[in-house]
Amino acid sequence: MREALTSARTEDLDAAIRSSIVQLCIAAHQEEDFKHLFSYIPSDGLHVLAYREAQLVGHAVVTMRWLQPEGQPLLKTAYVDAVATHPLYQGQGIGSAVMRHLAAVITDFEIACLETEHVSFYAQLGWEEWRGALAGRRGTELIPTPDQKGIMILSLAHTPPLDLDSTLTIEYDGRIW
Ligand SMILES: CC(C)(COP(=O)(O)OP(=O)(O)OC[C@H]1O[C@@H](n2cnc3c(N)ncnc32)[C@H](O)[C@@H]1OP(=O)(O)O)[C@@H](O)C(=O)NCCC(=O)NCCS
């Protein structure tokens, strides 16, 4: 059976859907902290939702951040969080379908980025792991993150040519990556 995919702004999600998203993320990640998910997401976050019948089985959310590859202008970035497939439905293509739908609805952005422990899952969907140095940016201060692994980017229609071995920075907005 195929999943139905849709996208919605955070501000348009009612309490029941928010609760379903939180429960899905907690179940997939085994991480209770997802109960605070909606306190971190701005109202214009963009959610991708996958349903089997009436059940929410897949999710990802995009918020806007600003990446800067060395020598490039700031790039309007679709930063992806809370990627989750319900444990009973994993391995059935739902996570891949969510990420493909996400790539199709972020045409307003210049690049996409995420942090993961599952590089191979995203690599088969066209994402590339950054190989160069990584840092946060707070005003003019650079905060190196030399131990950070698993930062991946997805090139979109308006992404400039990138050197994955150069330095990549992201604005600090309460977190770095
Ligand atoms: C990672 C996750 C979103 C993948 O969703 P899914 O619906 O199971 O993924 P798919 O069925 O589309 O898998 C597609 C491919 O990726 C592979 N894959 C799935 N999960 C993977 C993982 N954790 N690591 C590496 N590869 C993975 C699958 O084997 C499959 O490969 P195949 O097509 O060669 O068989 C899901 O396993 C999940 O929610 N995990 C727990 C939460 C989590 O880690 N989220 C991601 C945080 S960045």
Short mmCIF file of N, CA, C and O in Angstrom, two decimals, residues 27 35 52 62 97 104 123 131 147:
data_model
loop_
_atom_site.label_atom_id
_atom_site.label_comp_id
_atom_site.label_asym_id
_atom_site.label_seq_id
_atom_site.Cartn_x
_atom_site.Cartn_y
_atom_site.Cartn_z
N ALA A 27 8.38 7.90 19.20
CA ALA A 27 8.43 6.46 18.92
C ALA A 27 9.60 6.11 18.00
O ALA A 27 10.30 5.12 18.21
N LYS A 35 8.81 15.92 22.89
CA LYS A 35 7.57 16.55 23.36
C LYS A 35 7.66 18.07 23.31
O LYS A 35 6.64 18.75 23.33
N ARG A 52 -0.78 6.45 6.09
CA ARG A 52 -1.34 5.20 5.58
C ARG A 52 -2.74 5.14 6.18
O ARG A 52 -2.88 5.11 7.41
N VAL A 62 10.87 21.43 7.88
CA VAL A 62 11.88 22.36 7.35
C VAL A 62 11.70 23.71 8.01
O VAL A 62 10.58 24.22 8.10
N ALA A 97 10.09 8.44 0.58
CA ALA A 97 9.01 9.20 -0.06
C ALA A 97 8.85 10.57 0.60
O ALA A 97 8.64 11.58 -0.08
N ALA A 104 10.78 18.40 -3.27
CA ALA A 104 9.93 19.01 -4.31
C ALA A 104 9.19 20.24 -3.81
O ALA A 104 8.72 21.04 -4.62
N ALA A 123 22.19 9.66 1.47
CA ALA A 123 23.04 9.65 0.28
C ALA A 123 22.31 9.01 -0.91
O ALA A 123 22.43 9.49 -2.04
N ARG A 131 32.50 17.67 3.63
CA ARG A 131 33.79 17.09 4.03
C ARG A 131 34.71 18.12 4.68
O ARG A 131 35.66 17.76 5.38
N ASP A 147 34.29 18.41 15.89
CA ASP A 147 33.88 17.03 16.14
C ASP A 147 32.54 16.68 15.48
O ASP A 147 32.07 15.55 15.58
#
